Amino acid sequence: MTRRLGIAGAVLLVALIIASDWIFGGAPNPYRAPDPIAWGSSSGASGAICTFAPPTPGQ
Amino acid sequence: MYRGVRYALTACLGIAIGFTLERFGFGFAGPWRRLIRERQGQGVLAQCVAIGLTAIVIQPLIASSSSLLGAIAPISLTMILGAFVFGFAMQLILGCGSGTLVNAGSGNLIALVALPAFCVGSFLGTLILPAAMASTPHVAISLPETLGVPQSLLVTLLGLVALAWWATRGQGGDRWNRPLLIAALCIAALASLHVLIAGQPWGVVYGLGLWAAKMAMGLGWEPSAAAFWVHPINAQALSNSVLTDTTSLTDFGLIFGAALAAWKGAGKTPLTPMVRWWLYGAIVLAGLALGVSSRLAFGCNVGALFSGIASGSVHGWVWLVAAFVGSVGGVRVRDWLWQRATKTEAA
């Protein structure tokens, strides 16, 4: 067994995540897509980012 | 006419980043390990070049446009502890946020075992983050907002020059590694494009936690009880397709890009490393620790270190110091663990 099996496993993992999300959560809504690039558009960043810090009371 | 173009471009950026990281061997955990063990700082120098070039482009861009967002996060005791644990754990599996995805994409069994645990850990981290934030003061400092963009850039670049000098001081041989510098230029260009297209800097761990949260929902978990996930931004990410989430798209791209770069050589490399079975248990624990700690630290080596410092967030610098101290311990423990786990012919 070579690493190609591992590569196939990784690609399969991604496919499973996308497929299960599609099946249980629904497909992307093409009518809610943002502008092609965020820079200079009215639809900017989503804000769903690693540095996201939920506001806490008193801070 | 332009439906979904941003998502497609974001995924393509992820593929290009993954291909570059794998093709040129550019990373974070490995170069830190070489600096700690062998005093070889070429990889860290390349990291500084990539972050500095990205900062030069994105700090003025973000300051000039309300549609763009920087990777600014707060500093706190729990954040420092999280970064320390992340630095420790990433040395155990020799894979950081981007490294684990790229290694998994290149067929590395250790990363393939660690990745699901990383996702679960990142999700668990979202559940404890609100309590962590309530327990200690969290202070966010944005250099561009505090000092202005020119001064912020000057401070950022001087800090990176000092770091590069420290990492390569007293190093024998050439400080400049040509393939790593080419990779640094490519990564800086791609990370800058990421801000222009997605509106926010490159990140990794948010997507991993989101995937696990979606899986948990499928198993009956109720997000309305979790303070992190009831915030409108996160609630929207949960209800929308992963194909519309920025970090998920680049994460998928990283795996595909690394797979493309590694496919040719992967036919000659064995899948299973010669290690004892119990090491995989340690790898799962390290993966969980990576996930939880990166959430508490507001990002991994990409979201916090690379994008944080490039955006002018002081939290990125604090993350760097805490994670490097953790890495020093992690390198020692990894050597000890692998020495005992590696199978020899006599064993």
Tab-separated table of C-alpha atoms in Angstrom:
chain	number	residue	atom	x	y	z
A	1	MET	CA	0.000	0.000	0.000
A	2	THR	CA	1.397	3.370	-1.004
A	3	ARG	CA	0.541	6.912	-0.068
A	4	ARG	CA	-1.741	7.105	-3.103
A	5	LEU	CA	-4.259	5.186	-0.993
A	6	GLY	CA	-3.922	7.904	1.658
A	7	ILE	CA	-4.489	10.604	-0.971
A	8	ALA	CA	-7.607	8.768	-2.143
A	9	GLY	CA	-8.738	8.592	1.501
A	10	ALA	CA	-8.286	12.340	1.984
A	11	VAL	CA	-10.202	13.160	-1.197
A	12	LEU	CA	-12.943	10.710	-0.157
A	13	LEU	CA	-13.139	12.422	3.263
A	14	VAL	CA	-13.722	15.808	1.579
A	15	ALA	CA	-16.304	14.276	-0.757
A	16	LEU	CA	-18.120	12.738	2.228
A	17	ILE	CA	-18.214	16.070	4.092
A	18	ILE	CA	-19.593	17.900	1.040
A	19	ALA	CA	-22.084	15.138	0.162
A	20	SER	CA	-23.465	14.767	3.699
A	21	ASP	CA	-23.778	18.542	4.027
A	22	TRP	CA	-25.555	18.681	0.658
A	23	ILE	CA	-27.923	15.822	1.553
A	24	PHE	CA	-28.799	16.900	5.116
A	25	GLY	CA	-28.382	20.666	4.819
A	26	GLY	CA	-29.270	21.440	1.235
A	27	ALA	CA	-27.394	22.746	-1.768
A	28	PRO	CA	-25.977	26.292	-2.007
A	29	ASN	CA	-28.565	28.875	-3.009
A	30	PRO	CA	-27.322	30.406	-6.289
A	31	TYR	CA	-29.521	33.484	-5.794
A	32	ARG	CA	-27.733	34.400	-2.562
A	33	ALA	CA	-24.208	34.377	-3.972
A	34	PRO	CA	-22.098	37.473	-3.222
A	35	ASP	CA	-20.246	39.645	-5.734
A	36	PRO	CA	-17.252	37.984	-7.444
A	37	ILE	CA	-14.730	39.772	-5.249
A	38	ALA	CA	-15.239	41.382	-1.855
A	39	TRP	CA	-12.974	44.373	-2.514
A	40	GLY	CA	-15.109	47.359	-3.413
A	41	SER	CA	-18.357	45.395	-3.318
A	42	SER	CA	-21.377	45.789	-1.066
A	43	SER	CA	-21.105	42.133	-0.012
A	44	GLY	CA	-17.858	42.020	1.957
A	45	ALA	CA	-16.358	39.455	4.283
A	46	SER	CA	-18.617	36.862	5.881
A	47	GLY	CA	-16.931	37.357	9.251
A	48	ALA	CA	-16.805	33.586	9.772
A	49	ILE	CA	-13.087	33.628	10.454
A	50	CYS	CA	-10.627	31.946	12.838
A	51	THR	CA	-10.107	35.126	14.861
A	52	PHE	CA	-13.859	35.458	15.492
A	53	ALA	CA	-14.496	36.282	19.153
A	54	PRO	CA	-18.117	36.125	20.308
A	55	PRO	CA	-19.070	39.200	22.339
A	56	THR	CA	-19.386	38.459	26.055
A	57	PRO	CA	-21.487	40.458	28.524
A	58	GLY	CA	-19.480	43.193	30.226
A	59	GLN	CA	-16.610	43.204	27.709
B	1	MET	CA	-23.960	35.903	-14.485
B	2	TYR	CA	-21.399	35.937	-11.675
B	3	ARG	CA	-23.214	33.428	-9.418
B	4	GLY	CA	-20.766	31.563	-7.227
B	5	VAL	CA	-17.650	33.113	-8.792
B	6	ARG	CA	-16.289	34.209	-5.396
B	7	TYR	CA	-16.660	30.690	-4.023
B	8	ALA	CA	-14.938	29.177	-7.055
B	9	LEU	CA	-12.085	31.689	-6.861
B	10	THR	CA	-11.665	31.044	-3.110
B	11	ALA	CA	-11.475	27.290	-3.694
B	12	CYS	CA	-8.930	27.843	-6.494
B	13	LEU	CA	-6.820	29.968	-4.138
B	14	GLY	CA	-6.910	27.109	-1.625
B	15	ILE	CA	-5.777	24.639	-4.293
B	16	ALA	CA	-2.912	26.946	-5.321
B	17	ILE	CA	-1.836	27.425	-1.681
B	18	GLY	CA	-1.972	23.670	-0.991
B	19	PHE	CA	0.019	22.918	-4.154
B	20	THR	CA	2.642	25.539	-3.258
B	21	LEU	CA	3.019	24.357	0.340
B	22	GLU	CA	3.456	20.712	-0.725
B	23	ARG	CA	5.556	21.332	-3.853
B	24	PHE	CA	8.109	23.617	-2.142
B	25	GLY	CA	7.976	22.088	1.345
B	26	PHE	CA	6.930	25.414	2.871
B	27	GLY	CA	5.435	25.044	6.341
B	28	PHE	CA	5.419	26.149	9.941
B	29	ALA	CA	5.857	23.180	12.328
B	30	GLY	CA	8.828	21.715	10.400
B	31	PRO	CA	10.885	24.935	10.188
B	32	TRP	CA	10.278	25.622	13.884
B	33	ARG	CA	11.485	22.091	14.649
B	34	ARG	CA	14.651	22.634	12.547
B	35	LEU	CA	15.289	25.943	14.305
B	36	ILE	CA	14.892	24.365	17.763
B	37	ARG	CA	16.897	21.189	17.051
B	38	GLU	CA	19.487	22.298	14.498
B	39	ARG	CA	19.548	26.108	14.703
B	40	GLN	CA	18.555	26.194	11.002
B	41	GLY	CA	16.409	29.295	10.480
B	42	GLN	CA	15.918	29.315	6.706
B	43	GLY	CA	12.287	28.212	7.004
B	44	VAL	CA	11.484	30.834	9.621
B	45	LEU	CA	13.175	33.481	7.448
B	46	ALA	CA	10.892	32.433	4.563
B	47	GLN	CA	7.866	32.688	6.873
B	48	CYS	CA	8.907	36.242	7.807
B	49	VAL	CA	9.259	37.183	4.124
B	50	ALA	CA	5.784	35.798	3.329
B	51	ILE	CA	4.117	37.516	6.289
B	52	GLY	CA	5.922	40.824	5.648
B	53	LEU	CA	4.990	40.968	1.969
B	54	THR	CA	1.386	40.094	2.807
B	55	ALA	CA	1.292	42.830	5.473
B	56	ILE	CA	2.555	45.429	2.966
B	57	VAL	CA	-0.385	44.623	0.668
B	58	ILE	CA	-3.264	43.886	3.031
B	59	GLN	CA	-2.889	46.471	5.804
B	60	PRO	CA	-3.475	49.479	3.478
B	61	LEU	CA	-6.169	47.536	1.588
B	62	ILE	CA	-8.155	46.645	4.718
B	63	ALA	CA	-7.846	50.194	6.069
B	64	SER	CA	-9.147	51.647	2.795
B	65	SER	CA	-12.202	49.430	2.331
B	66	SER	CA	-15.139	48.791	4.645
B	67	SER	CA	-15.857	45.522	2.837
B	68	LEU	CA	-12.549	43.962	3.938
B	69	LEU	CA	-11.865	42.490	7.374
B	70	GLY	CA	-8.542	41.977	9.184
B	71	ALA	CA	-7.622	38.997	11.363
B	72	ILE	CA	-7.757	40.928	14.629
B	73	ALA	CA	-8.285	38.922	17.821
B	74	PRO	CA	-8.026	39.540	21.559
B	75	ILE	CA	-5.143	38.690	23.887
B	76	SER	CA	-5.880	36.870	27.138
B	77	LEU	CA	-4.530	34.278	29.543
B	78	THR	CA	-6.602	31.501	27.969
B	79	MET	CA	-5.501	32.643	24.498
B	80	ILE	CA	-1.825	32.393	25.539
B	81	LEU	CA	-2.424	28.971	27.101
B	82	GLY	CA	-4.188	27.859	23.905
B	83	ALA	CA	-1.288	28.994	21.706
B	84	PHE	CA	1.207	27.235	24.008
B	85	VAL	CA	-0.712	23.945	23.808
B	86	PHE	CA	-1.093	24.327	20.023
B	87	GLY	CA	2.670	24.803	19.615
B	88	PHE	CA	3.304	21.727	21.771
B	89	ALA	CA	0.754	19.511	19.976
B	90	MET	CA	1.741	20.566	16.441
B	91	GLN	CA	5.262	19.280	17.088
B	92	LEU	CA	3.917	15.901	18.227
B	93	ILE	CA	2.314	15.243	14.839
B	94	LEU	CA	4.573	17.641	12.912
B	95	GLY	CA	1.498	19.301	11.475
B	96	CYS	CA	0.002	22.684	12.262
B	97	GLY	CA	-3.339	23.944	10.895
B	98	SER	CA	-2.298	24.147	7.253
B	99	GLY	CA	0.291	21.379	7.717
B	100	THR	CA	-2.257	18.805	8.872
B	101	LEU	CA	-4.466	19.507	5.830
B	102	VAL	CA	-1.523	19.465	3.400
B	103	ASN	CA	-0.074	16.305	4.952
B	104	ALA	CA	-3.483	14.609	4.814
B	105	GLY	CA	-3.830	15.657	1.179
B	106	SER	CA	-0.422	14.169	0.407
B	107	GLY	CA	-1.510	10.817	1.852
B	108	ASN	CA	0.275	11.000	5.222
B	109	LEU	CA	-1.451	8.472	7.502
B	110	ILE	CA	-0.504	10.366	10.697
B	111	ALA	CA	-2.292	13.498	9.409
B	112	LEU	CA	-5.260	11.448	8.187
B	113	VAL	CA	-5.696	10.081	11.711
B	114	ALA	CA	-5.177	13.495	13.339
B	115	LEU	CA	-7.497	15.483	11.031
B	116	PRO	CA	-10.895	14.138	12.249
B	117	ALA	CA	-9.754	14.606	15.865
B	118	PHE	CA	-8.613	18.151	14.977
B	119	CYS	CA	-12.133	18.875	13.642
B	120	VAL	CA	-13.834	17.452	16.749
B	121	GLY	CA	-11.432	19.370	18.997
B	122	SER	CA	-12.119	22.607	17.144
B	123	PHE	CA	-15.862	22.063	17.661
B	124	LEU	CA	-15.363	21.308	21.375
B	125	GLY	CA	-13.313	24.501	21.571
B	126	THR	CA	-16.284	26.528	20.308
B	127	LEU	CA	-18.363	25.133	23.184
B	128	ILE	CA	-15.889	26.236	25.886
B	129	LEU	CA	-14.721	29.493	24.282
B	130	PRO	CA	-17.546	31.663	25.710
B	131	ALA	CA	-16.741	30.447	29.254
B	132	ALA	CA	-13.029	31.075	28.641
B	133	MET	CA	-13.795	34.583	27.419
B	134	ALA	CA	-15.933	35.301	30.473
B	135	SER	CA	-13.270	33.985	32.855
B	136	THR	CA	-10.407	36.334	31.936
B	137	PRO	CA	-10.158	39.804	30.340
B	138	HIS	CA	-9.766	39.719	26.553
B	139	VAL	CA	-8.166	42.774	24.917
B	140	ALA	CA	-7.867	43.168	21.157
B	141	ILE	CA	-5.181	45.533	19.848
B	142	SER	CA	-5.111	46.436	16.170
B	143	LEU	CA	-1.899	48.254	15.227
B	144	PRO	CA	-3.391	49.945	12.112
B	145	GLU	CA	-6.286	51.314	14.197
B	146	THR	CA	-4.064	52.328	17.132
B	147	LEU	CA	-1.040	53.755	15.305
B	148	GLY	CA	-2.208	54.299	11.741
B	149	VAL	CA	-1.274	52.152	8.745
B	150	PRO	CA	2.265	53.505	7.980
B	151	GLN	CA	3.400	53.196	11.604
B	152	SER	CA	1.720	49.800	11.959
B	153	LEU	CA	3.515	48.543	8.853
B	154	LEU	CA	6.819	49.872	10.165
B	155	VAL	CA	6.346	48.122	13.530
B	156	THR	CA	5.262	44.878	11.815
B	157	LEU	CA	8.198	44.860	9.387
B	158	LEU	CA	10.742	45.761	12.084
B	159	GLY	CA	9.373	42.917	14.229
B	160	LEU	CA	9.697	40.462	11.345
B	161	VAL	CA	13.255	41.623	10.534
B	162	ALA	CA	14.191	41.148	14.205
B	163	LEU	CA	12.608	37.678	14.214
B	164	ALA	CA	14.393	36.685	10.981
B	165	TRP	CA	17.720	37.950	12.373
B	166	TRP	CA	17.207	36.028	15.640
B	167	ALA	CA	16.258	32.831	13.789
B	168	THR	CA	19.285	32.907	11.470
B	169	ARG	CA	21.900	34.335	13.824
B	170	GLY	CA	25.094	32.347	13.932
B	171	GLN	CA	23.790	29.989	11.249
B	172	GLY	CA	26.426	28.348	9.104
B	173	GLY	CA	25.924	28.260	5.331
B	174	ASP	CA	23.447	30.239	3.264
B	175	ARG	CA	20.582	31.968	5.070
B	176	TRP	CA	18.496	32.179	1.913
B	177	ASN	CA	16.865	29.030	0.600
B	178	ARG	CA	15.741	29.619	-2.989
B	179	PRO	CA	12.762	27.179	-3.157
B	180	LEU	CA	11.460	28.407	0.206
B	181	LEU	CA	11.736	32.037	-0.900
B	182	ILE	CA	9.880	31.283	-4.140
B	183	ALA	CA	7.183	29.627	-2.016
B	184	ALA	CA	7.110	32.653	0.296
B	185	LEU	CA	6.506	34.979	-2.667
B	186	CYS	CA	3.725	32.718	-3.983
B	187	ILE	CA	2.069	32.384	-0.555
B	188	ALA	CA	2.211	36.169	-0.022
B	189	ALA	CA	0.579	36.775	-3.420
B	190	LEU	CA	-2.112	34.147	-2.813
B	191	ALA	CA	-2.825	35.349	0.749
B	192	SER	CA	-3.187	38.928	-0.528
B	193	LEU	CA	-5.544	37.776	-3.282
B	194	HIS	CA	-7.521	35.902	-0.621
B	195	VAL	CA	-8.221	39.192	1.179
B	196	LEU	CA	-9.263	40.886	-2.075
B	197	ILE	CA	-11.577	38.063	-3.121
B	198	ALA	CA	-12.982	36.643	0.138
B	199	GLY	CA	-12.810	39.929	2.043
B	200	GLN	CA	-10.970	38.384	4.972
B	201	PRO	CA	-7.501	36.896	5.554
B	202	TRP	CA	-6.656	33.234	5.027
B	203	GLY	CA	-7.695	30.942	7.888
B	204	VAL	CA	-7.985	27.208	8.562
B	205	VAL	CA	-9.526	26.114	11.879
B	206	TYR	CA	-12.919	27.831	11.641
B	207	GLY	CA	-13.860	25.484	8.798
B	208	LEU	CA	-12.765	22.382	10.728
B	209	GLY	CA	-14.980	23.267	13.693
B	210	LEU	CA	-17.857	24.050	11.348
B	211	TRP	CA	-17.672	20.593	9.716
B	212	ALA	CA	-17.778	18.882	13.118
B	213	ALA	CA	-20.631	21.141	14.270
B	214	LYS	CA	-22.637	20.167	11.192
B	215	MET	CA	-21.934	16.485	11.879
B	216	ALA	CA	-23.013	17.005	15.519
B	217	MET	CA	-26.261	18.589	14.316
B	218	GLY	CA	-26.854	15.506	12.208
B	219	LEU	CA	-26.458	13.436	15.384
B	220	GLY	CA	-29.030	15.542	17.248
B	221	TRP	CA	-26.920	18.310	18.829
B	222	GLU	CA	-28.907	21.507	19.353
B	223	PRO	CA	-26.847	24.634	18.471
B	224	SER	CA	-29.293	27.053	20.131
B	225	ALA	CA	-27.792	26.113	23.506
B	226	ALA	CA	-24.249	27.065	22.428
B	227	ALA	CA	-23.367	30.755	22.837
B	228	PHE	CA	-20.762	30.603	20.061
B	229	TRP	CA	-23.157	29.182	17.490
B	230	VAL	CA	-26.146	31.450	18.216
B	231	HIS	CA	-24.167	34.477	17.046
B	232	PRO	CA	-25.670	35.482	13.668
B	233	ILE	CA	-22.396	35.003	11.750
B	234	ASN	CA	-21.910	31.452	13.036
B	235	ALA	CA	-25.603	30.552	12.888
B	236	GLN	CA	-25.583	31.566	9.224
B	237	ALA	CA	-22.448	29.498	8.558
B	238	LEU	CA	-24.175	26.504	10.184
B	239	SER	CA	-27.332	26.843	8.124
B	240	ASN	CA	-25.554	27.533	4.822
B	241	SER	CA	-23.695	25.025	2.661
B	242	VAL	CA	-20.004	24.398	3.455
B	243	LEU	CA	-19.423	25.326	-0.180
B	244	THR	CA	-20.231	28.941	0.759
B	245	ASP	CA	-17.936	29.080	3.801
B	246	THR	CA	-14.616	30.788	3.062
B	247	THR	CA	-12.354	28.757	5.348
B	248	SER	CA	-14.027	25.481	4.343
B	249	LEU	CA	-13.400	26.244	0.678
B	250	THR	CA	-9.719	27.041	1.203
B	251	ASP	CA	-9.362	23.988	3.490
B	252	PHE	CA	-10.823	21.715	0.786
B	253	GLY	CA	-8.515	23.436	-1.708
B	254	LEU	CA	-5.462	22.850	0.482
B	255	ILE	CA	-6.178	19.112	0.547
B	256	PHE	CA	-6.763	18.937	-3.221
B	257	GLY	CA	-3.751	21.118	-4.035
B	258	ALA	CA	-1.466	18.996	-1.859
B	259	ALA	CA	-2.909	15.829	-3.403
B	260	LEU	CA	-2.112	17.129	-6.899
B	261	ALA	CA	1.448	18.026	-5.929
B	262	ALA	CA	2.104	14.744	-4.109
B	263	TRP	CA	0.397	12.238	-6.406
B	264	LYS	CA	3.409	11.450	-8.632
B	265	GLY	CA	5.825	10.728	-5.794
B	266	ALA	CA	3.216	9.059	-3.580
B	267	GLY	CA	3.334	5.850	-5.631
B	268	LYS	CA	6.804	5.090	-4.251
B	269	THR	CA	6.182	5.902	-0.587
B	270	PRO	CA	4.597	3.361	1.792
B	271	LEU	CA	1.311	4.415	3.402
B	272	THR	CA	1.967	2.992	6.847
B	273	PRO	CA	4.935	4.278	8.863
B	274	MET	CA	6.778	1.650	10.910
B	275	VAL	CA	5.376	2.687	14.272
B	276	ARG	CA	3.613	0.887	17.093
B	277	TRP	CA	-0.187	1.023	17.223
B	278	TRP	CA	-0.348	2.998	20.484
B	279	LEU	CA	1.231	6.008	18.762
B	280	TYR	CA	-2.043	6.517	16.869
B	281	GLY	CA	-3.795	7.004	20.217
B	282	ALA	CA	-1.309	9.768	21.036
B	283	ILE	CA	-1.901	11.275	17.587
B	284	VAL	CA	-5.686	11.381	18.161
B	285	LEU	CA	-5.105	13.140	21.506
B	286	ALA	CA	-2.732	15.607	19.825
B	287	GLY	CA	-5.340	16.253	17.119
B	288	LEU	CA	-7.999	16.968	19.760
B	289	ALA	CA	-5.579	19.289	21.580
B	290	LEU	CA	-4.814	21.127	18.323
B	291	GLY	CA	-8.513	21.738	17.745
B	292	VAL	CA	-9.457	22.903	21.247
B	293	SER	CA	-6.334	25.042	21.688
B	294	SER	CA	-6.611	26.742	18.306
B	295	ARG	CA	-10.169	27.811	19.125
B	296	LEU	CA	-9.112	29.230	22.508
B	297	ALA	CA	-6.130	30.938	20.838
B	298	PHE	CA	-8.331	32.480	18.083
B	299	GLY	CA	-6.615	30.639	15.281
B	300	CYS	CA	-3.719	28.433	14.356
B	301	ASN	CA	-0.414	29.227	12.637
B	302	VAL	CA	-2.415	30.563	9.681
B	303	GLY	CA	-5.365	32.501	11.136
B	304	ALA	CA	-3.522	33.792	14.218
B	305	LEU	CA	0.185	33.837	13.308
B	306	PHE	CA	0.307	34.457	9.548
B	307	SER	CA	-2.881	36.439	9.006
B	308	GLY	CA	-2.890	38.013	12.479
B	309	ILE	CA	0.601	39.504	12.213
B	310	ALA	CA	0.020	40.482	8.569
B	311	SER	CA	-3.202	42.273	9.589
B	312	GLY	CA	-1.424	44.157	12.384
B	313	SER	CA	-3.002	42.250	15.289
B	314	VAL	CA	-0.807	42.230	18.422
B	315	HIS	CA	-2.454	38.916	19.273
B	316	GLY	CA	-0.502	37.335	16.374
B	317	TRP	CA	2.819	38.245	18.017
B	318	VAL	CA	1.718	36.958	21.419
B	319	TRP	CA	0.554	33.743	19.705
B	320	LEU	CA	3.988	33.392	18.083
B	321	VAL	CA	5.888	33.597	21.392
B	322	ALA	CA	3.516	31.280	23.314
B	323	ALA	CA	3.374	28.691	20.522
B	324	PHE	CA	7.161	28.712	20.061
B	325	VAL	CA	7.705	28.065	23.783
B	326	GLY	CA	5.190	25.204	23.516
B	327	SER	CA	7.033	23.901	20.450
B	328	VAL	CA	10.313	23.681	22.365
B	329	GLY	CA	8.648	21.212	24.738
B	330	GLY	CA	6.775	19.505	21.904
B	331	VAL	CA	9.981	18.786	19.968
B	332	ARG	CA	11.513	17.029	23.001
B	333	VAL	CA	8.374	14.963	23.684
B	334	ARG	CA	8.023	14.026	19.995
B	335	ASP	CA	11.602	12.721	19.882
B	336	TRP	CA	10.968	10.720	23.059
B	337	LEU	CA	7.636	9.347	21.772
B	338	TRP	CA	8.866	8.411	18.307
B	339	GLN	CA	11.991	6.800	19.675
B	340	ARG	CA	9.779	4.401	21.637
B	341	ALA	CA	7.143	3.970	18.938
B	342	THR	CA	9.414	3.272	15.968
B	343	LYS	CA	9.582	-0.440	15.142
B	344	THR	CA	13.031	-1.871	14.639
B	345	GLU	CA	13.931	-5.213	13.086
B	346	ALA	CA	15.062	-6.492	16.469
B	347	ALA	CA	11.780	-5.550	18.150
